[in-house]
Amino acid sequence: MKVFVAAALLALAAAEGYFRLPNPYSYSCQDGLCVKEERIVSGEYNSLDKCQITCGEYGSIWPQPTGKVELSKETVSFSPLHMRVTKAATSDNRVARMLDNAIQHFTRTIHFLHPDFPQTEKQPLTPEDFENTGHFNQKFQNEDPAQQEQYRQRSEYDRNQLRQRPRYSREEPESFIRRSPFLRKRSNPGVESHNVNIEITVTASDHKLRLDTDESYNLVIQTVGDETTATILASTYYGARHALETLSQLIAYDDINNAVQVVRDAQIQDAPSFRYRGFMLDTGRNFYPKEDLMKLLDSMAYNKMNYFHWHINDAASFPMYSNRVPKMTYYGAYDARKVYYPEDIREIVEYANLRGISVIPEIGGPAHNAAGWQWAQKEGKGKLALCTDSNEPWFELSKEPPSGQINPINPEVYPILGELYRDLMDYFDPEMVHMGGDDVSFKCWQSSEEIQQYLSQTKRESTSREYFELWNTYQSSAYNKLQEAAQGRQVTPIIYSSSFARNYIDKDSYVFQISEFANESVIADYIKNGYKVIFSNQDQWNLGCLTNTWVGDKAENCPSEVPTWENFYRNSPLDMLEYLGVNNARSDIQQADGTNTKNLVLGGEATLWSFDTDANGLQSKIWPRMSAFAERLWTDPQSSLSGTSFTQKRLNIQRQRMVYRGIAADPLQPEFCLQDEGACFSREQYRARTTLNNQQ
Amino acid sequence: MRGSTTCSATCLLACVVLLIPTTSAFFSLPSPWGYKCVNSTCVKEENTGVSQARTLNFCKLTCGEVGVLWPRPTKAVVGDNVVEFIPTNVTQKTTCQQGVCSLLDQAVRIFKDNLHRHHPEYSKGWATWVGPWDPATIAHKLHLDITVEGGETRLGLNTDESYTLRVSTSGSTTTAQIIAPSYFGARHALETLTQLTEYEENRDTLMVVNDATVEDSPAFAYRGILLDTSRNFFDVKSIERTLDAMAANKLNTFHWHITDSHSFPLYLETLPKMAYYGAYSSRQVYYPADVRHLVEYGRVRGIRVLPEFDAPAHVGNGFQWGEKQGLGKLAVCVNQEPWQSYCVEPPCGQLNLANPKMYDVLGQIYNEMVELFSPIDLFHYGGDEVNLNCWNTTDEITSWMDENNFGRDADAYYNQWSVFQEKSRQLLTAANAGKEVPGILWTSHLTEEGRADQYLDPTKYIIQIWTTGTDKLIGELLEKNFRVIFSNYDHWYLDCGFGAWVGEGNNWCSPYKGWQAVYDNNPHEIAANLTGNTYTNSILGGEAALWSEQVDETSLDSRLWPRGAALAERLWTNPSHNWEPAETRLIHQRQRMVARGIMADRIQPQWCHQNEGLCYL
């Protein structure tokens, strides 16, 4: 009975822990989907990996490029050790240095493709790794000595930091490449002798991402004989970085040769549809260690997102170490380990920049303030934050516990805010600063004796109108402090949309973040009145509502259904504006007043309020839903979800790719659906597909 | 050197004070906050320096009736003071029978490792304990005095898991006296003792409650977590982590839904082609050594690893080889489309009742599973979601039904399904050397109104309930003397609340079951509501199920925990109250799991942990 399986063949399996036999399945590309078939021994073997990167108009590129895409159906195999940068043309030393880092980051992601690469070692590229492992950075001999010195000091600093932190069994830093499973022997000499050359040309010297940065790129892959050349042409570093991201998506593991394979020939022209493709993380309600933020930045870069809105503090905690007002941190941090020191922040900002991401810090107000402000009263400055007495029921004073709101009539508030803004300038050198402006509770000010006294002394009534005026006192004073701190640099403030914002805020000085639910009519008013906006519809683009039962067992402020990846994908700012009666929202036609809708809509931002999330659940909560969001903003596909199975298939692959890179993205489907594209369909999709097949 | 260069005129704190923290990259100043225990609640207040307030951990350990013990013991008196010690200073004396002693050695080793895990900088088996300590702390010893009376080394439904734990301090020794009828009780006692210790942040040491008495035993004998490793694969490390977290919560059954129609990740020595055709890849396979390792890993942690081979539905990929080998079709409707007509979710597949060779293979599968998981005290046959249309549209089966004059209506198929089930039971019993073990079956068409006792013998089968907690069927099963395990999906399905994975909208059992919903699901109450009787003897316990269509090893921990902890207290303690009084303890239990390396999800801002009772509804 037991002999019916060819035991000889399979005996090998258990010994090594893996089947030594070839995969029983092969894949063919049919109508843009990879179809699983049993492999015929004498027939050609196409692995799933190969099929995925070549099948369909866009292969597995995510987000889908907006320009021309041509991919050959063939791949060529090579060892990642034989991938070299043969040209990195830039006239700017700093850009050269940045490219060097991007190339190393790219190279690591290629090594991570090996299934045996230990998942725990897939960590962000630290400056230390960068210094110690660069086999590319020797190429740039014309390095500016000042820059070299700066980097030397940096890595020295970092090593000191490591030394200071007590650790056991710390491995000596060594090249991750020396640990790469791709070092194992390959039996195919053709693979061993194949070279991949990368040639990069960057024409501009931008080394800081701004809203007007040109992120477009051109990528050409050509294979002649045993040479494959990937040519990248971009005006800025940021475009070149995106091109490397796309190139990495045209490379997959090759299980037969213990190698990788790249699409043999390709041409891609690409540029984003929206300038602002952001993510907001709240580190005030729960703390995220620096390493987790760096991993987050990596994962955003994998999806070509470019703005990280850092909601640093909230009423619950103040984790930023302020050099100028250290007691904010002393009283406000959850504990001494849960602090972002200036060096940490600078490292994060620099790391983000290398990943093509600009960091927008937020110290918002007047609501969401309590932690950290306690010290001032002891030093005779009066109450800086009101409604922080825990004996009062929080629900009378704010949207959530803990309550707390800035005391706008205490003049001591503003110099301190000014100091905090100066810290922000020092640590972030930001292009924009978020000033908050959400959830202001008039009931809080109403309950405050100090405010009531002030109102009666100045002969005012306790009316909404007066509270708007108080809010305006706060906002205009804070704005002035911010501009003072900027010392002449142009720093654009961002504020959440509200009736206050519409009635009091100068549309030309601010950017407005729209948190209204999709299709609320007020959204159109912003555009009609010429406001510059970022879309953040909280019913579609809020990542935090998955388990939102943190106060009691009722979900608050969340839509009745959890936004799925389809919601994230479908929410189109321009379609929404068309629907709301903004004419020609999708065209370049100027409005009567000379504005252009597409210029007013900077882009969008997905948000995660950390009520019930910290670093443990972060990645799986945001990925891969935020990938769907990223494609909406990069590609802005005009038909919202046509051919869902094709989008779903690429999204499944993008999720898998992130997991290969050490990001704990959630699976959307059983792996069966990844391996058998189009098998997991709904009735509608099945009908659509059968009709399609019948037509052909 | 953080901050040291920044003490300029703007520096608002005395520079002297701030220079200390910067050298070590952390404040080494005591926290500005201290805690006082007021009405069983830790209240945060500013540390005046005059009366040394307690640290948060000190307060948590000693405040309230049971401090931060989880699950809450049956009876506990916890003292209001602590004594500090260095975790390397732990000694033990064990009184036990052979077999039990070697298990106890391992349990003590795990206990000691868990002590080190309290340290915030614990990493890979080591923590940095640097002090400075006073001589009394250095001299202080934690002594374990453990007595296990019985010789059981395998968990069974009748195992006595109770224990008593007495902690007392005299001079420079704190003694934890543990007495338990079985190893499993003693192991639980060590878990409880771990929860009477915490990290002391000002002196970088551990503290233990100096005086405590705990008498404890579980309310339910079966306290389980189901993991489905077929829809998506989970590596051995992630299953180990799950067992660790289960042990921390005194859960005792890891129900392993190994296979399904999607993939067959179990490597069988005699049927290697099952995994060859059925595994997602050659790396996503459980080899015999892996299974044996996990069974043992669980046993040491007080956990039965319960195998399920789901049949006759929920099979498919992996069975393709049969036809090639001349055995005919072992399974039918495999990957058949459109799937909506042949099964509940893609891909389809169901065993071929008309093929006698199918039973040969089934017997072989059982043989090997019994051996891998041996000795088994329970076996899960699956038995859910059979699609009659699959069988009734397969020529081979319809002609077999006709030839044997079985008929072709629904009842005819149910009859044949029950015949299949009886044959399966006999094959399993044969595989288990003739020794009968209770089988577990999911509620299904076979257990529907008026059917269960017609097809199934209540002395041989335990029914696992996955319908809602208001289903009349539950009452009927209890009244017909079936023993049951609760997994009603409206509270205990942990996969609910995400986007649908086929088509759009939210998945079928949405919304997400928050920890509160998990906690409040009370099997005795459900039984009483339906029948007027709590059926305490028939209700063996409960289990939270993590079906894995939309989860794999990357986010396993945050999906299971801390909701699994909420389940654990329901099943261990079965409190008469709802979730509310449990909240602050659960948050601490979650922190404890995180310290132990489980990536449990946050349920609230950390502020709520530091400000007990203020995140009320």
Tab-separated table of C-alpha atoms in Angstrom, chain A residues 1-2 4-5 10 13-14 17-19 21-25 38 114-116 157 161 164-166 168-169 253 285-286 315-316 321 323-327 329-331 334-339 341 343-344 374-375 378-379 390 392-395 401-402 419 546-547 549-554 561-562 564 566 570 610-617 620-621 641 644 648 655 659 663-673 675 678-683 685-686 689, chain B residues 1-3 6 10-13 18 22-27 29-33 46 119-121 124 126-128 199 231-233 262 267 270-273 275-285 287 317 320-321 324-325 327 335 337-340 345-347 360-361 364 497-506 512 514 516 520 548-552 554-555 558-559 579 583 590 594 598-608 610 614-617:
chain	number	residue	atom	x	y	z
A	1	MET	CA	0.000	0.000	0.000
A	2	LYS	CA	2.673	2.466	0.956
A	4	PHE	CA	2.667	3.689	-4.533
A	5	VAL	CA	4.606	6.875	-4.082
A	10	LEU	CA	10.739	11.956	-2.051
A	13	ALA	CA	12.694	15.872	1.038
A	14	ALA	CA	12.813	15.248	4.711
A	17	GLY	CA	13.862	20.060	5.380
A	18	TYR	CA	12.615	21.047	1.963
A	19	PHE	CA	11.472	19.229	-1.120
A	21	LEU	CA	11.956	18.162	-6.193
A	22	PRO	CA	10.922	20.897	-8.533
A	23	ASN	CA	7.660	22.637	-7.867
A	24	PRO	CA	4.734	20.512	-9.113
A	25	TYR	CA	3.092	23.578	-10.593
A	38	GLU	CA	0.347	21.060	-13.259
A	114	HIS	CA	15.454	35.140	-0.984
A	115	PRO	CA	13.012	33.028	1.031
A	116	ASP	CA	15.805	32.000	3.388
A	157	TYR	CA	27.919	59.207	17.032
A	161	GLN	CA	24.930	55.455	21.006
A	164	GLN	CA	25.942	53.310	25.517
A	165	ARG	CA	22.869	51.228	25.217
A	166	PRO	CA	23.437	48.158	27.264
A	168	TYR	CA	23.941	41.532	25.273
A	169	SER	CA	25.114	39.276	22.507
A	253	TYR	CA	13.229	35.450	-6.996
A	285	ARG	CA	-1.796	58.393	22.330
A	286	ASN	CA	0.664	55.565	22.046
A	315	ALA	CA	-3.536	65.325	25.481
A	316	ALA	CA	-2.376	61.865	26.517
A	321	TYR	CA	12.212	66.047	23.920
A	323	ASN	CA	15.594	71.355	24.268
A	324	ARG	CA	14.001	74.662	25.049
A	325	VAL	CA	11.187	73.457	27.298
A	326	PRO	CA	12.405	70.099	28.623
A	327	LYS	CA	9.784	69.999	31.342
A	329	THR	CA	8.753	66.083	28.117
A	330	TYR	CA	9.576	65.358	31.704
A	331	TYR	CA	5.963	65.737	32.728
A	334	TYR	CA	4.707	58.190	29.253
A	335	ASP	CA	8.059	57.228	30.669
A	336	ALA	CA	11.713	57.976	30.242
A	337	ARG	CA	12.090	55.408	27.500
A	338	LYS	CA	9.227	56.792	25.472
A	339	VAL	CA	10.866	59.966	24.264
A	341	TYR	CA	15.256	62.972	21.407
A	343	GLU	CA	18.996	63.206	17.528
A	344	ASP	CA	16.315	60.589	16.994
A	374	GLN	CA	1.379	70.657	34.049
A	375	TRP	CA	4.699	72.184	35.078
A	378	LYS	CA	3.880	75.360	39.625
A	379	GLU	CA	6.190	78.012	38.288
A	390	SER	CA	-9.637	64.202	36.126
A	392	GLU	CA	-14.500	66.292	35.923
A	393	PRO	CA	-16.207	63.877	33.538
A	394	TRP	CA	-14.195	63.930	30.335
A	395	PHE	CA	-17.242	63.594	28.106
A	401	PRO	CA	-10.295	61.005	27.650
A	402	PRO	CA	-8.107	62.704	28.688
A	419	GLU	CA	9.873	77.858	21.854
A	546	LEU	CA	-10.772	48.378	12.711
A	547	THR	CA	-11.141	47.636	16.395
A	549	THR	CA	-13.938	50.068	20.956
A	550	TRP	CA	-11.424	51.553	23.299
A	551	VAL	CA	-13.698	53.601	25.496
A	552	GLY	CA	-16.247	51.076	26.587
A	553	ASP	CA	-17.452	48.581	24.056
A	554	LYS	CA	-19.046	50.904	21.512
A	561	GLU	CA	-18.542	49.291	8.134
A	562	VAL	CA	-14.775	49.155	8.297
A	564	THR	CA	-11.812	48.083	3.116
A	566	GLU	CA	-11.698	48.972	-2.028
A	570	ARG	CA	-12.199	54.104	-4.750
A	610	SER	CA	-3.454	55.538	17.857
A	611	PHE	CA	-6.289	54.960	20.316
A	612	ASP	CA	-5.869	51.224	20.138
A	613	THR	CA	-2.701	50.823	18.122
A	614	ASP	CA	0.981	50.855	18.877
A	615	ALA	CA	4.002	49.451	17.084
A	616	ASN	CA	2.714	45.895	17.580
A	617	GLY	CA	-0.357	46.316	15.425
A	620	SER	CA	-0.955	45.067	9.777
A	621	LYS	CA	-3.502	47.804	10.358
A	641	LEU	CA	-12.420	49.619	-9.763
A	644	THR	CA	-11.143	44.366	-9.580
A	648	GLN	CA	-6.601	42.701	-6.380
A	655	ARG	CA	1.481	42.845	-0.054
A	659	VAL	CA	6.277	40.932	3.643
A	663	ILE	CA	6.824	44.576	6.719
A	664	ALA	CA	4.052	42.759	8.598
A	665	ALA	CA	1.301	43.617	6.129
A	666	ASP	CA	-1.973	41.747	6.548
A	667	PRO	CA	-2.975	39.192	3.941
A	668	LEU	CA	-6.209	40.115	2.186
A	669	GLN	CA	-6.892	36.561	1.058
A	670	PRO	CA	-5.673	32.995	1.531
A	671	GLU	CA	-2.337	32.443	-0.164
A	672	PHE	CA	-4.279	30.169	-2.499
A	673	CYS	CA	-5.659	33.306	-4.180
A	675	GLN	CA	-1.080	31.438	-6.287
A	678	GLY	CA	-8.667	34.982	-10.347
A	679	ALA	CA	-9.841	31.870	-8.481
A	680	CYS	CA	-11.224	33.906	-5.611
A	681	PHE	CA	-13.874	35.870	-7.404
A	682	SER	CA	-17.333	37.104	-6.620
A	683	ARG	CA	-20.307	36.193	-8.788
A	685	GLN	CA	-16.436	39.092	-11.301
A	686	TYR	CA	-17.071	35.573	-12.527
A	689	ARG	CA	-14.761	37.200	-16.772
B	1	MET	CA	24.823	63.296	25.273
B	2	ARG	CA	21.249	64.031	24.738
B	3	GLY	CA	20.265	67.462	25.844
B	6	THR	CA	21.170	72.607	25.450
B	10	THR	CA	15.966	78.855	28.195
B	11	CYS	CA	16.488	75.789	30.290
B	12	LEU	CA	13.636	75.673	32.705
B	13	LEU	CA	14.853	72.819	34.838
B	18	LEU	CA	18.917	67.231	33.698
B	22	THR	CA	21.380	62.552	29.418
B	23	THR	CA	24.347	60.356	30.110
B	24	SER	CA	22.354	57.176	29.888
B	25	ALA	CA	20.065	58.338	27.119
B	26	PHE	CA	17.140	57.936	29.510
B	27	PHE	CA	16.038	59.961	32.485
B	29	LEU	CA	15.503	60.592	37.621
B	30	PRO	CA	12.533	59.077	39.296
B	31	SER	CA	9.352	59.689	37.367
B	32	PRO	CA	7.536	62.880	38.322
B	33	TRP	CA	4.536	60.702	39.014
B	46	GLU	CA	2.712	64.113	41.510
B	119	HIS	CA	13.132	43.923	32.191
B	120	PRO	CA	12.412	46.616	29.582
B	121	GLU	CA	15.680	45.870	27.795
B	124	LYS	CA	17.214	37.153	23.337
B	126	TRP	CA	19.257	38.186	28.499
B	127	ALA	CA	18.469	41.314	30.397
B	128	THR	CA	20.704	43.995	31.795
B	199	TYR	CA	10.029	45.269	37.367
B	231	ARG	CA	-5.872	29.181	4.417
B	232	ASN	CA	-2.565	30.774	5.252
B	233	PHE	CA	0.594	29.251	6.670
B	262	HIS	CA	-6.721	25.488	0.262
B	267	TYR	CA	4.139	16.289	5.692
B	270	THR	CA	3.739	7.535	4.120
B	271	LEU	CA	1.833	10.016	1.969
B	272	PRO	CA	4.418	12.648	1.051
B	273	LYS	CA	2.537	13.647	-2.072
B	275	ALA	CA	2.140	17.980	0.978
B	276	TYR	CA	3.940	17.896	-2.359
B	277	TYR	CA	0.770	18.788	-4.219
B	278	GLY	CA	-0.968	20.495	-1.360
B	279	ALA	CA	1.533	22.784	0.391
B	280	TYR	CA	1.821	26.388	-0.737
B	281	SER	CA	5.531	25.847	-1.161
B	282	SER	CA	8.236	23.527	0.028
B	283	ARG	CA	9.037	25.954	2.820
B	284	GLN	CA	5.466	26.105	4.060
B	285	VAL	CA	5.330	22.572	5.427
B	287	TYR	CA	7.523	18.165	9.013
B	317	ASN	CA	-5.577	20.574	-2.669
B	320	GLN	CA	-4.705	15.443	-6.668
B	321	TRP	CA	-2.122	12.637	-6.690
B	324	LYS	CA	-2.423	9.677	-11.113
B	325	GLN	CA	-1.567	6.728	-8.906
B	327	LEU	CA	-6.564	5.183	-6.924
B	335	ASN	CA	-11.019	23.674	-7.437
B	337	GLU	CA	-15.829	26.632	-10.694
B	338	PRO	CA	-17.966	28.576	-10.237
B	339	TRP	CA	-17.188	27.790	-6.636
B	340	GLN	CA	-20.460	29.308	-5.411
B	345	GLU	CA	-15.641	29.501	-0.285
B	346	PRO	CA	-13.033	28.936	-2.952
B	347	PRO	CA	-11.436	26.524	-3.587
B	360	ASP	CA	-7.529	3.456	2.741
B	361	VAL	CA	-5.912	6.845	2.405
B	364	GLN	CA	-3.280	6.192	6.602
B	497	GLY	CA	-14.646	42.591	11.010
B	498	PHE	CA	-12.326	42.938	8.048
B	499	GLY	CA	-13.018	43.531	4.375
B	500	ALA	CA	-14.662	40.637	2.573
B	501	TRP	CA	-11.992	38.587	0.859
B	502	VAL	CA	-14.177	37.564	-2.046
B	503	GLY	CA	-16.068	40.506	-3.444
B	504	GLU	CA	-16.677	43.725	-1.591
B	505	GLY	CA	-18.014	44.998	1.708
B	506	ASN	CA	-17.111	43.672	5.149
B	512	TYR	CA	-14.930	42.795	14.742
B	514	GLY	CA	-13.763	43.420	20.560
B	516	GLN	CA	-15.416	43.118	25.595
B	520	ASP	CA	-19.001	38.705	27.966
B	548	SER	CA	-6.919	32.436	8.632
B	549	GLU	CA	-8.288	33.654	5.320
B	550	GLN	CA	-7.047	37.123	6.234
B	551	VAL	CA	-4.263	36.553	8.691
B	552	ASP	CA	-0.908	34.822	8.618
B	554	THR	CA	2.891	38.442	10.113
B	555	SER	CA	-0.047	39.683	12.179
B	558	SER	CA	-2.088	41.191	17.322
B	559	ARG	CA	-5.138	39.323	16.039
B	579	TRP	CA	-15.925	43.135	31.129
B	583	GLU	CA	-10.413	46.245	32.113
B	590	ARG	CA	-1.437	42.831	27.770
B	594	VAL	CA	4.293	42.340	25.238
B	598	ILE	CA	4.058	38.611	22.170
B	599	MET	CA	3.050	41.401	19.827
B	600	ALA	CA	-0.349	41.865	21.449
B	601	ASP	CA	-2.490	44.710	20.203
B	602	ARG	CA	-3.091	47.849	22.197
B	603	ILE	CA	-6.643	48.301	23.338
B	604	GLN	CA	-6.274	51.825	24.692
B	605	PRO	CA	-3.838	54.730	24.817
B	606	GLN	CA	-1.124	54.024	27.370
B	607	TRP	CA	-2.607	56.942	29.281
B	608	CYS	CA	-5.424	54.636	30.410
B	610	GLN	CA	-1.287	55.050	33.820
B	614	LEU	CA	-10.435	57.334	33.799
B	615	CYS	CA	-11.161	55.952	30.325
B	616	TYR	CA	-14.703	55.148	31.259
B	617	LEU	CA	-17.621	55.229	28.928
